Amino acid sequence: MAKKTTPRKVALVTGGAKRIGEALCRALARSGYSIALQYSTSGTEAEQTAKRIYKDGGVCATFVCDLADGQATENLVPSVLEEFGRLDVLVNNASIFEKSSLEAGSVELWDRHFAVNLKAPYILMRAFARYAKTGSIINILDTHVVRNKTLYAAYLLSKKTLAGLTKMAAVEFAPRVRVNAVAPGLILPPVSQKNGYLDRLAKQIPLQRKGKVENISYAVLFLLESDYVTGQVIYVDGGEHLI
Ligand SMILES: NC(=O)c1ccc[n+]([C@@H]2O[C@H](COP(=O)([O-])OP(=O)(O)OC[C@H]3O[C@@H](n4cnc5c(N)ncnc54)[C@H](OP(=O)(O)O)[C@@H]3O)[C@@H](O)[C@H]2O)c1
């Protein structure tokens, strides 16, 4: 039973503690959504993000959940509904990203990528359709879903399959739930890379510059407002997917 039903719309953002996820939480909060921020290991950053949202006049509750744990993931949407009494938006942003080729990659690494990057979004999308019933889902992909050459094979295949799931769910969940995706390009370097890494890569793409986290938030907000759009992928990548 919900403690209360908030009059504001509620958005669940996975991996919302830092980086792109934090930007999404703050942009959605500024647009009037109450935020359900899921995190796994970044508890301190999650509380800091929640505090920043409160300071800006917003509402944010944090939810710890290991998205590699199927049962814990099943419980996440019901926990958000219990806290807020409603759920209007799900953003599947959390992801793992580790190097692997098809030949040298391990099955264990494959399983981890598919658990966090595909199975968890599926479990959350299914729970959203079952319990929240109406609203909008946004899956965060990667501009490289159009490619087949990569140093990150398990990651890329998990994102390609999430792109397929986005379109299948857009058909099955219609007309109650719209399902769209945003495919970022060069936004933030992997934590292992130094400053300058993305600037070097950006020289090779049409717009010749890296993007900002705000570019991703803007595309998400656009899709949430666009109530005649479902099953679409917006590439926020400076044209990288074209070449
Ligand atoms: N960065 C870019 O330029 C870029 C480019 C293309 C696509 N993308 C996509 O955009 C999204 C956000 O990118 P990012 O670079 O900000 O992501 P990130 O920092 O690599 O990861 C986001 C969050 O995923 C969460 N996560 C990982 N394993 C988890 C697990 N087992 N259970 C729960 N949460 C888990 C982590 O949460 P905790 O920290 O709480 O553990 C992490 O903070 C991702 O889907 C990524 O694939 C990003």
Coordinates of C-alpha atoms and ligand atoms in Angstrom, one line a residue:
M1 CA 0.0 0.0 0.0
A2 CA 1.4 3.4 -1.0
K3 CA 2.3 5.8 1.8
K4 CA 0.9 8.6 -0.2
T5 CA 0.0 9.5 -3.8
T6 CA 2.1 12.4 -5.0
P7 CA 0.4 14.8 -7.4
R8 CA 3.6 15.1 -9.4
K9 CA 4.5 12.6 -12.1
V10 CA 7.2 10.2 -11.0
A11 CA 10.2 9.1 -13.0
L12 CA 12.4 6.1 -12.2
V13 CA 16.0 6.5 -13.4
T14 CA 18.4 3.6 -13.2
G15 CA 22.1 4.4 -12.5
G16 CA 20.9 7.9 -11.5
A17 CA 23.7 8.7 -8.9
K18 CA 26.3 10.2 -11.3
R19 CA 27.4 11.1 -14.8
I20 CA 24.6 10.9 -17.4
G21 CA 22.1 9.4 -14.9
E22 CA 22.6 12.3 -12.5
A23 CA 22.0 14.8 -15.3
L24 CA 18.8 12.9 -16.3
C25 CA 17.5 12.9 -12.7
R26 CA 18.2 16.7 -12.3
A27 CA 16.6 17.6 -15.7
L28 CA 13.5 15.5 -15.0
A29 CA 13.2 17.0 -11.5
R30 CA 13.5 20.5 -13.0
S31 CA 10.7 19.6 -15.4
G32 CA 8.5 18.7 -12.4
Y33 CA 8.9 15.0 -12.0
S34 CA 9.5 13.4 -8.6
I35 CA 12.5 11.3 -9.0
A36 CA 13.0 7.6 -8.0
L37 CA 16.8 7.3 -8.2
Q38 CA 18.1 3.8 -8.4
Y39 CA 21.8 3.2 -7.6
S40 CA 23.9 0.1 -6.8
T41 CA 27.4 1.0 -5.4
S42 CA 27.3 4.8 -5.5
G43 CA 25.3 5.4 -2.3
T44 CA 27.2 8.6 -1.4
E45 CA 26.8 10.1 -4.9
A46 CA 23.1 9.1 -4.9
E47 CA 22.5 11.0 -1.6
Q48 CA 24.4 14.0 -3.0
T49 CA 22.3 14.0 -6.2
A50 CA 19.1 13.7 -4.1
K51 CA 20.2 16.7 -1.9
R52 CA 20.9 18.8 -5.0
I53 CA 17.4 18.0 -6.4
Y54 CA 15.9 19.0 -3.0
K55 CA 17.9 22.2 -3.1
D56 CA 16.5 23.0 -6.5
G57 CA 13.0 22.6 -5.1
G58 CA 12.5 19.0 -6.4
V59 CA 11.6 15.6 -4.8
C60 CA 13.9 12.6 -4.9
A61 CA 13.9 9.2 -3.2
T62 CA 16.8 6.8 -3.6
F63 CA 16.5 3.0 -4.1
V64 CA 19.5 0.7 -3.8
C65 CA 19.3 -2.3 -6.2
D66 CA 21.8 -4.6 -7.8
L67 CA 20.4 -4.9 -11.3
A68 CA 22.4 -8.1 -11.8
D69 CA 20.1 -9.6 -9.2
G70 CA 16.8 -10.6 -11.0
Q71 CA 14.7 -10.8 -7.8
A72 CA 15.9 -7.5 -6.5
T73 CA 15.1 -5.9 -9.9
E74 CA 11.6 -7.4 -9.8
N75 CA 11.0 -5.6 -6.5
L76 CA 12.1 -2.2 -7.7
V77 CA 9.0 -0.9 -9.5
P78 CA 6.7 -2.1 -6.7
S79 CA 9.0 -0.3 -4.2
V80 CA 8.7 2.9 -6.2
L81 CA 4.9 2.5 -6.3
E82 CA 4.8 2.0 -2.6
E83 CA 6.9 5.1 -2.0
F84 CA 5.1 7.5 -4.4
G85 CA 1.8 5.8 -5.2
R86 CA 2.4 6.3 -9.0
L87 CA 5.0 5.8 -11.7
D88 CA 4.9 7.6 -15.0
V89 CA 8.3 7.3 -16.6
L90 CA 11.1 4.7 -16.6
V91 CA 14.5 5.5 -17.9
N92 CA 16.8 2.5 -18.3
N93 CA 20.2 4.2 -18.1
A94 CA 22.4 1.9 -15.9
S95 CA 24.8 -0.2 -17.8
I96 CA 28.1 -2.0 -17.7
F97 CA 30.8 -1.5 -20.3
E98 CA 33.8 -3.8 -20.4
K99 CA 36.2 -4.8 -23.2
S100 CA 35.6 -8.2 -24.8
S101 CA 35.8 -9.7 -28.3
L102 CA 33.6 -12.5 -29.4
E103 CA 36.5 -14.9 -29.5
A104 CA 38.4 -14.0 -26.3
G105 CA 35.4 -12.9 -24.2
S106 CA 34.2 -15.1 -21.3
V107 CA 30.7 -16.4 -20.9
E108 CA 30.7 -14.9 -17.4
L109 CA 31.4 -11.5 -18.8
W110 CA 28.7 -12.0 -21.4
D111 CA 26.2 -13.1 -18.7
R112 CA 27.0 -10.0 -16.6
H113 CA 26.4 -7.6 -19.6
F114 CA 23.2 -9.2 -20.6
A115 CA 21.9 -9.3 -17.0
V116 CA 22.5 -5.6 -16.3
N117 CA 22.1 -4.1 -19.8
L118 CA 19.2 -6.2 -21.2
K119 CA 17.5 -8.5 -18.7
A120 CA 17.2 -5.8 -16.0
P121 CA 15.6 -3.3 -18.4
Y122 CA 13.3 -6.0 -19.6
I123 CA 12.2 -6.9 -16.0
L124 CA 11.6 -3.2 -15.3
M125 CA 9.7 -2.6 -18.5
R126 CA 7.5 -5.6 -17.8
A127 CA 6.8 -4.4 -14.3
F128 CA 6.1 -0.9 -15.6
A129 CA 3.5 -2.3 -18.1
R130 CA 2.0 -4.5 -15.4
Y131 CA 1.8 -2.2 -12.4
A132 CA 2.3 1.4 -13.6
K133 CA 0.0 0.6 -16.6
T134 CA 0.4 3.9 -18.5
G135 CA 3.3 6.3 -19.3
S136 CA 6.6 6.3 -21.1
I137 CA 9.8 4.2 -21.1
I138 CA 13.1 5.5 -22.5
N139 CA 16.0 3.1 -23.0
I140 CA 19.5 4.5 -23.2
L141 CA 21.4 2.7 -26.0
D142 CA 24.7 3.7 -27.7
T143 CA 25.3 5.2 -31.2
H144 CA 27.4 2.1 -31.9
V145 CA 24.3 -0.1 -32.2
V146 CA 24.5 0.5 -35.9
R147 CA 28.0 -0.9 -36.1
N148 CA 29.4 -4.4 -36.1
K149 CA 33.1 -3.7 -35.4
T150 CA 33.9 -3.1 -31.7
L151 CA 36.3 -3.8 -28.8
Y152 CA 33.2 -4.2 -26.6
A153 CA 31.3 -7.2 -28.1
A154 CA 29.2 -8.3 -25.1
Y155 CA 28.3 -4.6 -24.4
L156 CA 27.4 -3.8 -28.0
L157 CA 25.2 -6.9 -28.5
S158 CA 23.4 -6.2 -25.2
K159 CA 22.6 -2.7 -26.5
K160 CA 21.6 -3.9 -30.0
T161 CA 19.2 -6.3 -28.4
L162 CA 17.9 -3.5 -26.1
A163 CA 17.2 -1.5 -29.3
G164 CA 15.1 -4.5 -30.6
L165 CA 13.3 -4.8 -27.3
T166 CA 12.5 -1.1 -27.5
K167 CA 10.6 -1.6 -30.8
M168 CA 8.9 -4.8 -29.7
A169 CA 7.7 -3.3 -26.5
A170 CA 6.5 -0.2 -28.3
V171 CA 4.2 -2.4 -30.3
E172 CA 3.1 -4.7 -27.4
F173 CA 2.6 -2.0 -24.8
A174 CA 0.8 0.4 -27.1
P175 CA -1.4 2.3 -26.6
R176 CA -0.9 2.5 -22.8
V177 CA 2.8 2.9 -22.8
R178 CA 5.1 4.6 -25.3
V179 CA 8.6 3.1 -25.6
N180 CA 11.5 5.0 -27.2
A181 CA 15.3 5.2 -27.0
V182 CA 18.2 7.6 -27.0
A183 CA 21.5 6.6 -28.4
P184 CA 24.4 8.7 -27.1
G185 CA 27.7 9.2 -28.8
L186 CA 30.8 10.9 -27.4
I187 CA 29.4 12.4 -24.2
L188 CA 31.6 11.4 -21.2
P189 CA 34.8 9.4 -21.4
P190 CA 34.9 5.9 -19.7
V191 CA 36.2 6.4 -16.1
S192 CA 39.4 4.7 -17.1
Q193 CA 40.2 7.3 -19.8
K194 CA 42.0 10.7 -19.4
N195 CA 40.7 14.1 -20.5
G196 CA 41.3 14.7 -24.1
Y197 CA 40.3 11.1 -25.1
L198 CA 36.9 12.2 -26.5
D199 CA 38.3 15.4 -28.1
R200 CA 40.6 13.2 -30.2
L201 CA 37.8 10.9 -31.3
A202 CA 35.4 13.8 -31.9
K203 CA 37.7 15.1 -34.7
Q204 CA 36.4 12.1 -36.8
I205 CA 32.7 12.7 -36.5
P206 CA 30.5 15.1 -38.6
L207 CA 29.9 17.8 -35.9
Q208 CA 33.6 17.5 -34.8
R209 CA 32.9 18.0 -31.1
K210 CA 31.9 15.9 -28.1
G211 CA 28.4 16.3 -26.7
K212 CA 27.2 17.3 -23.2
V213 CA 25.1 15.4 -20.7
E214 CA 22.4 18.1 -21.2
N215 CA 22.1 16.9 -24.9
I216 CA 21.0 13.5 -23.6
S217 CA 18.5 15.0 -21.1
Y218 CA 17.1 17.3 -23.8
A219 CA 16.4 14.3 -26.1
V220 CA 14.7 12.4 -23.2
L221 CA 12.5 15.3 -22.3
F222 CA 11.6 15.7 -26.0
L223 CA 10.5 12.1 -26.2
L224 CA 8.5 12.4 -23.0
E225 CA 6.7 15.4 -24.5
S226 CA 6.2 13.9 -27.9
D227 CA 3.0 11.9 -27.3
Y228 CA 2.6 10.7 -30.9
V229 CA 6.1 9.1 -31.0
T230 CA 6.8 5.5 -30.1
G231 CA 9.4 2.9 -31.1
Q232 CA 11.9 5.6 -32.1
V233 CA 15.7 5.9 -31.5
I234 CA 17.1 9.4 -31.3
Y235 CA 20.9 9.4 -32.0
V236 CA 22.5 12.2 -29.9
D237 CA 25.9 11.7 -31.4
G238 CA 27.0 14.6 -33.5
G239 CA 26.2 12.5 -36.6
E240 CA 28.5 9.6 -35.7
H241 CA 26.0 6.9 -36.6
L242 CA 26.0 8.2 -40.2
I243 CA 29.6 7.4 -41.0
Ligands
LIG1 N1 29.3 8.0 -21.4 C1 29.0 8.1 -22.7 O1 29.5 9.0 -23.5 C2 28.0 7.1 -23.4 C3 28.2 6.8 -24.7 C4 27.3 5.9 -25.3 C5 26.3 5.3 -24.5 N2 26.2 5.6 -23.2 C6 25.1 5.0 -22.4 O2 24.5 6.0 -21.6 C7 24.2 5.4 -20.3 C8 24.9 6.2 -19.2 O3 26.3 6.3 -19.5 P1 27.4 6.6 -18.3 O4 28.7 6.7 -19.0 O5 26.9 7.7 -17.5 O6 27.2 5.2 -17.5 P2 28.2 4.6 -16.4 O7 28.8 5.7 -15.6 O8 29.2 3.7 -17.1 O9 27.2 3.7 -15.6 C9 26.0 4.2 -15.1 C10 25.6 3.5 -13.9 O10 25.3 2.1 -14.1 C11 25.1 1.5 -12.9 N3 25.3 0.1 -12.8 C12 26.3 -0.7 -13.3 N4 26.2 -2.0 -12.9 C13 25.1 -2.0 -12.1 C14 24.4 -3.1 -11.4 N5 24.8 -4.3 -11.4 N6 23.3 -2.7 -10.8 C15 22.8 -1.5 -10.7 N7 23.4 -0.5 -11.4 C16 24.5 -0.7 -12.1 C17 26.2 2.2 -12.0 O11 25.5 2.5 -10.7 P3 26.4 2.6 -9.3 O12 27.4 3.6 -9.6 O13 25.3 3.1 -8.4 O14 26.9 1.2 -9.0 C18 26.6 3.4 -12.8 O15 26.7 4.5 -12.0 C19 24.6 4.0 -20.4 O16 23.5 3.2 -20.7 C20 25.7 3.9 -21.5 O17 25.8 2.7 -22.1 C21 27.0 6.5 -22.6

